[in-house]
mmCIF file with all atom_site columns, C-alpha atoms in Angstrom:
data_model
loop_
_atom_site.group_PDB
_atom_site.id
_atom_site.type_symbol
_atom_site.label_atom_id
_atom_site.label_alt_id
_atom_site.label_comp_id
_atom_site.label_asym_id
_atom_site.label_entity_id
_atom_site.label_seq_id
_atom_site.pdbx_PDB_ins_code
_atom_site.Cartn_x
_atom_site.Cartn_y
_atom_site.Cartn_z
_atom_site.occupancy
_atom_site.B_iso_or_equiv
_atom_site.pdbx_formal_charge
_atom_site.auth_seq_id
_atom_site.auth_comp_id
_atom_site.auth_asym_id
_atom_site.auth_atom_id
_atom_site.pdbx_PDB_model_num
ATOM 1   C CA . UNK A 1 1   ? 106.513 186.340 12.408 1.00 0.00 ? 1   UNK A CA 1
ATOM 2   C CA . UNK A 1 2   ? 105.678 190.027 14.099 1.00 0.00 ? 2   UNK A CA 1
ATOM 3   C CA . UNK A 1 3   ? 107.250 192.829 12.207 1.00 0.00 ? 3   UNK A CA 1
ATOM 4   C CA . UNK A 1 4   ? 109.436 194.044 14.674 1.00 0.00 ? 4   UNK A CA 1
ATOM 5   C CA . UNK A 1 5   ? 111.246 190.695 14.732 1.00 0.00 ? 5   UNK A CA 1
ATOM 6   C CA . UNK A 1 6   ? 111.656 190.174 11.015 1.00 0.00 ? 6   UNK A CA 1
ATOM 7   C CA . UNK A 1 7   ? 113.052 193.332 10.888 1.00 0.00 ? 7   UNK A CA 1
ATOM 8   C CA . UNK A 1 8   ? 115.487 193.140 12.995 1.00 0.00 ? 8   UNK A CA 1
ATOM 9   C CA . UNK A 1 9   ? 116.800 189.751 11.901 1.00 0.00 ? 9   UNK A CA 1
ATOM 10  C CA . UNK A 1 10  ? 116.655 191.374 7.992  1.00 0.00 ? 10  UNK A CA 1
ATOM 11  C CA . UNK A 1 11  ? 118.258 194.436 9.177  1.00 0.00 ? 11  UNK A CA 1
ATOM 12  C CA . UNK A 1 12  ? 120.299 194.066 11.999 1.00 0.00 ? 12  UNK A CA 1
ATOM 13  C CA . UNK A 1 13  ? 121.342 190.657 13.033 1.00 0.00 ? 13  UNK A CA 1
ATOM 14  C CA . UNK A 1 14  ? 122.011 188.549 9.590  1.00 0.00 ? 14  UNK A CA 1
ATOM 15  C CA . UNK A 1 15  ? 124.129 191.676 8.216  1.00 0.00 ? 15  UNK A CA 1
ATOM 16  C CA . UNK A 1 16  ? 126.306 191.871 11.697 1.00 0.00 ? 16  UNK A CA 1
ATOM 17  C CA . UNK A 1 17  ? 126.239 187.863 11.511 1.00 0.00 ? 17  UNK A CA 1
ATOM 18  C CA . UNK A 1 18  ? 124.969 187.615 14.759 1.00 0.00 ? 18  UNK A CA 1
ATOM 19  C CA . UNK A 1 19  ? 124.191 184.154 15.397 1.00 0.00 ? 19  UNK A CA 1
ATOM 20  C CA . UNK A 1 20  ? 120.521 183.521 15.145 1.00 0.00 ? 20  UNK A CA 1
ATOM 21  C CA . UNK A 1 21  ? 120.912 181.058 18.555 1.00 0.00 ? 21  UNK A CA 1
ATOM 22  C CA . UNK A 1 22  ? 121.397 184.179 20.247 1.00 0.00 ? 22  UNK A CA 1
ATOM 23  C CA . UNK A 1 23  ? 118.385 185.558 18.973 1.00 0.00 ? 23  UNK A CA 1
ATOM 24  C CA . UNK A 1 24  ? 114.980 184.921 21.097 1.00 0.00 ? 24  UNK A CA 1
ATOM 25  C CA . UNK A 1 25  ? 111.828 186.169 19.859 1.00 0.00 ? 25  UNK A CA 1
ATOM 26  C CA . UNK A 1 26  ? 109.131 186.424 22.339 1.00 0.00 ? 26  UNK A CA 1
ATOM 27  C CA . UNK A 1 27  ? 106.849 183.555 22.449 1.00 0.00 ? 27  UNK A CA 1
ATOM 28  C CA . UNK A 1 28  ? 102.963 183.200 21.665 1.00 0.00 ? 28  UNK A CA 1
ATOM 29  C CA . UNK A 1 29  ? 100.264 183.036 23.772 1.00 0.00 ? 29  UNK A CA 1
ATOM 30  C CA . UNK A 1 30  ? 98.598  184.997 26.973 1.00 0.00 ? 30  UNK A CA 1
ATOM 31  C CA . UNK A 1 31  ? 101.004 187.444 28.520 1.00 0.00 ? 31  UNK A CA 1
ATOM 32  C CA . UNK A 1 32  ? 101.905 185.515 31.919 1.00 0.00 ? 32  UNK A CA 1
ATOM 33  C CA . UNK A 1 33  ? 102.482 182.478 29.489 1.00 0.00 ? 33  UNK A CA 1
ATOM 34  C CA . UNK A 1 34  ? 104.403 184.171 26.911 1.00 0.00 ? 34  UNK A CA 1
ATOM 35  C CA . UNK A 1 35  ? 106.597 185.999 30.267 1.00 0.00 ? 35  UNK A CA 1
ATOM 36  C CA . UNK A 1 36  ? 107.026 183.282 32.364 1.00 0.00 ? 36  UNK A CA 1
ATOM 37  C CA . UNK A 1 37  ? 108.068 181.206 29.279 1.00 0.00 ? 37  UNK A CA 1
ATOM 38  C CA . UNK A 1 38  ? 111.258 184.091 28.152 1.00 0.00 ? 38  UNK A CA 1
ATOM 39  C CA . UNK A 1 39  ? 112.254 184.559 31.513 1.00 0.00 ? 39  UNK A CA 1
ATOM 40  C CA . UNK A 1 40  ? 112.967 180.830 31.699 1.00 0.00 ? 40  UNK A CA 1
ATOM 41  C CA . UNK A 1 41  ? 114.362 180.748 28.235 1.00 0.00 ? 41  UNK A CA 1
ATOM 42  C CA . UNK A 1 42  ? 116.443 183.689 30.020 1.00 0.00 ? 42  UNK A CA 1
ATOM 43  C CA . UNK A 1 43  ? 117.804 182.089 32.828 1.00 0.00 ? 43  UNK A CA 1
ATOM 44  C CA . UNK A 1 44  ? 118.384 178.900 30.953 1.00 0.00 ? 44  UNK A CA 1
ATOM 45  C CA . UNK A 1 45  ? 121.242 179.982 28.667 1.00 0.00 ? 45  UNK A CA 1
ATOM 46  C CA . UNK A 1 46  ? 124.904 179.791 29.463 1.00 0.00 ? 46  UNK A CA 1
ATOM 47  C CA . UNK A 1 47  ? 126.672 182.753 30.504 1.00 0.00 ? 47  UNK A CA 1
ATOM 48  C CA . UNK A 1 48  ? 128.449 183.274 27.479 1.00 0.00 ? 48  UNK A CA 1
ATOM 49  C CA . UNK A 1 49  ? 125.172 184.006 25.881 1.00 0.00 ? 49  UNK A CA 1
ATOM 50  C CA . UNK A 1 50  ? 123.180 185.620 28.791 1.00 0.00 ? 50  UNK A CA 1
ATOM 51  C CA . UNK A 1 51  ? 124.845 187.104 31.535 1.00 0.00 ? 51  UNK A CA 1
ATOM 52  C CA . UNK A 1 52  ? 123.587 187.137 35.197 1.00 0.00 ? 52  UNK A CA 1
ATOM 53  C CA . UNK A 1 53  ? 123.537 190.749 37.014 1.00 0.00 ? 53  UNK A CA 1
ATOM 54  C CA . UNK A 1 54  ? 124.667 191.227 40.746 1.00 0.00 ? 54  UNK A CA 1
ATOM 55  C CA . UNK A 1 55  ? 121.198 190.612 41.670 1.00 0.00 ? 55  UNK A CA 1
ATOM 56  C CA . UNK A 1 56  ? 120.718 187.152 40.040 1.00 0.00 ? 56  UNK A CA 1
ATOM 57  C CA . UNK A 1 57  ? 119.308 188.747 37.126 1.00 0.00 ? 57  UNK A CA 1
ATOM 58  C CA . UNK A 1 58  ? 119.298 187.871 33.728 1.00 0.00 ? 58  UNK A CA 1
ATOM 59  C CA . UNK A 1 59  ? 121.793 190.430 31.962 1.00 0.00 ? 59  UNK A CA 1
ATOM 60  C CA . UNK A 1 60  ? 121.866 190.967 28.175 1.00 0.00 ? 60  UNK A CA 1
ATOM 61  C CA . UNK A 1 61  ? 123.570 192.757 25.401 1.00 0.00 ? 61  UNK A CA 1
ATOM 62  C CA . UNK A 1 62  ? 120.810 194.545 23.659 1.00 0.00 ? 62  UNK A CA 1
ATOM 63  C CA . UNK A 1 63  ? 116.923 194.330 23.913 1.00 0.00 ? 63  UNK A CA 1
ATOM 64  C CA . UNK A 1 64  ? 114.777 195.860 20.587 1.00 0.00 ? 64  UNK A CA 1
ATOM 65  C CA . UNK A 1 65  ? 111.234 197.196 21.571 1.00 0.00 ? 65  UNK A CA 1
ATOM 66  C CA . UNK A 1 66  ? 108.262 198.695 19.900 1.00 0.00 ? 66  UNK A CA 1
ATOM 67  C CA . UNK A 1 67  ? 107.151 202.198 20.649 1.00 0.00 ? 67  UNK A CA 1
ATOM 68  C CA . UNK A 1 68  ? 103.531 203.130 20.430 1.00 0.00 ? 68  UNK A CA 1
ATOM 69  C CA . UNK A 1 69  ? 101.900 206.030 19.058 1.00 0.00 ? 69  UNK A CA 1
ATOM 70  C CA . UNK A 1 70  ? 101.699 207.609 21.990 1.00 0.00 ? 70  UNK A CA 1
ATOM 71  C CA . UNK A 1 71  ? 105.196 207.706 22.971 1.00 0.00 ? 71  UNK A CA 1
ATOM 72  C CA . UNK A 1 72  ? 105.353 204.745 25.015 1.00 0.00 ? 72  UNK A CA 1
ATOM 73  C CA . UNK A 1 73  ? 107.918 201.735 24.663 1.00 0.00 ? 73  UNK A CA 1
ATOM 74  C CA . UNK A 1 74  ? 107.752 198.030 24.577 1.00 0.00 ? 74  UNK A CA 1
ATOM 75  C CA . UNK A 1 75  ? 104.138 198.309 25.793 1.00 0.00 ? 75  UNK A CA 1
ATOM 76  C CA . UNK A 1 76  ? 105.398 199.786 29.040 1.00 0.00 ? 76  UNK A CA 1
ATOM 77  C CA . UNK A 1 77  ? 102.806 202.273 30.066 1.00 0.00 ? 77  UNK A CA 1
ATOM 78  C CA . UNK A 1 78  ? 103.833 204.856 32.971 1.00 0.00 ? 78  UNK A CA 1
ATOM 79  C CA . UNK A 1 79  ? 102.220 203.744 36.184 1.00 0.00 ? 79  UNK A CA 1
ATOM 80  C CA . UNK A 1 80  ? 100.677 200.848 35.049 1.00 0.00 ? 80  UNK A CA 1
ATOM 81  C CA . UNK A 1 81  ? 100.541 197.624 37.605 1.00 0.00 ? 81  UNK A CA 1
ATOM 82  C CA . UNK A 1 82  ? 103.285 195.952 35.672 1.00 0.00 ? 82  UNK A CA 1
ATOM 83  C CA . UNK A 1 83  ? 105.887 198.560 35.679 1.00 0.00 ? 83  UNK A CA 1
ATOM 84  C CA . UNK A 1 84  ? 104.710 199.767 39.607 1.00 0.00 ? 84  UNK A CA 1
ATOM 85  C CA . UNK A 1 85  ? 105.529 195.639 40.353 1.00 0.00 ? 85  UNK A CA 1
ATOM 86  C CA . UNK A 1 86  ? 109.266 196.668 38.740 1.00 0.00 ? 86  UNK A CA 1
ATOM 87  C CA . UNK A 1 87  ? 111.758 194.963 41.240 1.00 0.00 ? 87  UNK A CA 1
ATOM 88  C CA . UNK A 1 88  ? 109.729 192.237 41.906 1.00 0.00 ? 88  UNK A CA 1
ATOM 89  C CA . UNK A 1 89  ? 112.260 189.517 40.723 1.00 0.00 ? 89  UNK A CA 1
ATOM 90  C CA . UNK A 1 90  ? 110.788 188.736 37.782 1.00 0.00 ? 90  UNK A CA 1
ATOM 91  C CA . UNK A 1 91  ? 112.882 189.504 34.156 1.00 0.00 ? 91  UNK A CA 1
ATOM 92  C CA . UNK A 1 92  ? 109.893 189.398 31.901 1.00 0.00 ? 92  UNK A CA 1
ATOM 93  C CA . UNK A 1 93  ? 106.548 191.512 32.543 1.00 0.00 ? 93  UNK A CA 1
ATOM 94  C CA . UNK A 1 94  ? 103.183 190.256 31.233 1.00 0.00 ? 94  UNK A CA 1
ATOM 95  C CA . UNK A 1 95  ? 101.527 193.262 29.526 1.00 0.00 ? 95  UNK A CA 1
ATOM 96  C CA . UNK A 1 96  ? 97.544  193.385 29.129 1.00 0.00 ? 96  UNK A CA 1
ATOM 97  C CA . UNK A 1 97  ? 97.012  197.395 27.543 1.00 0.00 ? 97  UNK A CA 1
ATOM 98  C CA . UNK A 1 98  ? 93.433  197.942 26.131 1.00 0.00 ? 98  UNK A CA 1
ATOM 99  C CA . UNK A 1 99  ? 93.034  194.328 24.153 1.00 0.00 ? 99  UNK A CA 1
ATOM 100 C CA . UNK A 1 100 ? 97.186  194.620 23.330 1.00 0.00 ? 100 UNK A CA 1
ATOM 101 C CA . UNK A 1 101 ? 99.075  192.050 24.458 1.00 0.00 ? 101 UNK A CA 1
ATOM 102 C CA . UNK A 1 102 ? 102.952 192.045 25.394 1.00 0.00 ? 102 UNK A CA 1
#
């Protein structure tokens, strides 16, 4: 289990009771893999549980990312190929930074 994850379900969601079905942790494997497999988990869950924006979107309560040392978030680098494809339709991003995967 990553870090982030285990700390969140330590700190955050068992002591608000937040039912751990409504919990997704990204899966493994190469980033288009891991993306293309949470935006399906995404668009697969009822309403009650993931909401769908104007725009067909998948539309959730809260979303917990990692910052970097260098200030950036969620391995979202300022005009990197990923975030310049932003509006694309797609709900998930695969990340490839320098040998880091997202």
């Amino acid at each position: 289990e990553g870090k982030c994850y285990k700390g969140a379900m330590n700190s955050l969601v068992e002591p608000l009771g937040i039912p751990a079905a409504q919990v997704h942790k990204a899966p493994e494997g190469s980033p288009e893999q891991a993306a293309a497999q949470y935006e399906a988990l995404l668009k697969a869950q009822p309403p009650s549980v993931v909401a769908v924006g104007p725009n067909g979107m998948p539309a959730v309560d809260l979303v917990l990312l990692g910052t970097g040392e260098d200030g950036h978030v969620g391995s979202l680098h300022p005009n990197k190929a990923e975030i310049k494809a932003a509006g694309n339709g797609k709900a998930v991003l695969p990340i490839n930074e320098g040998g880091k995967t997202s």
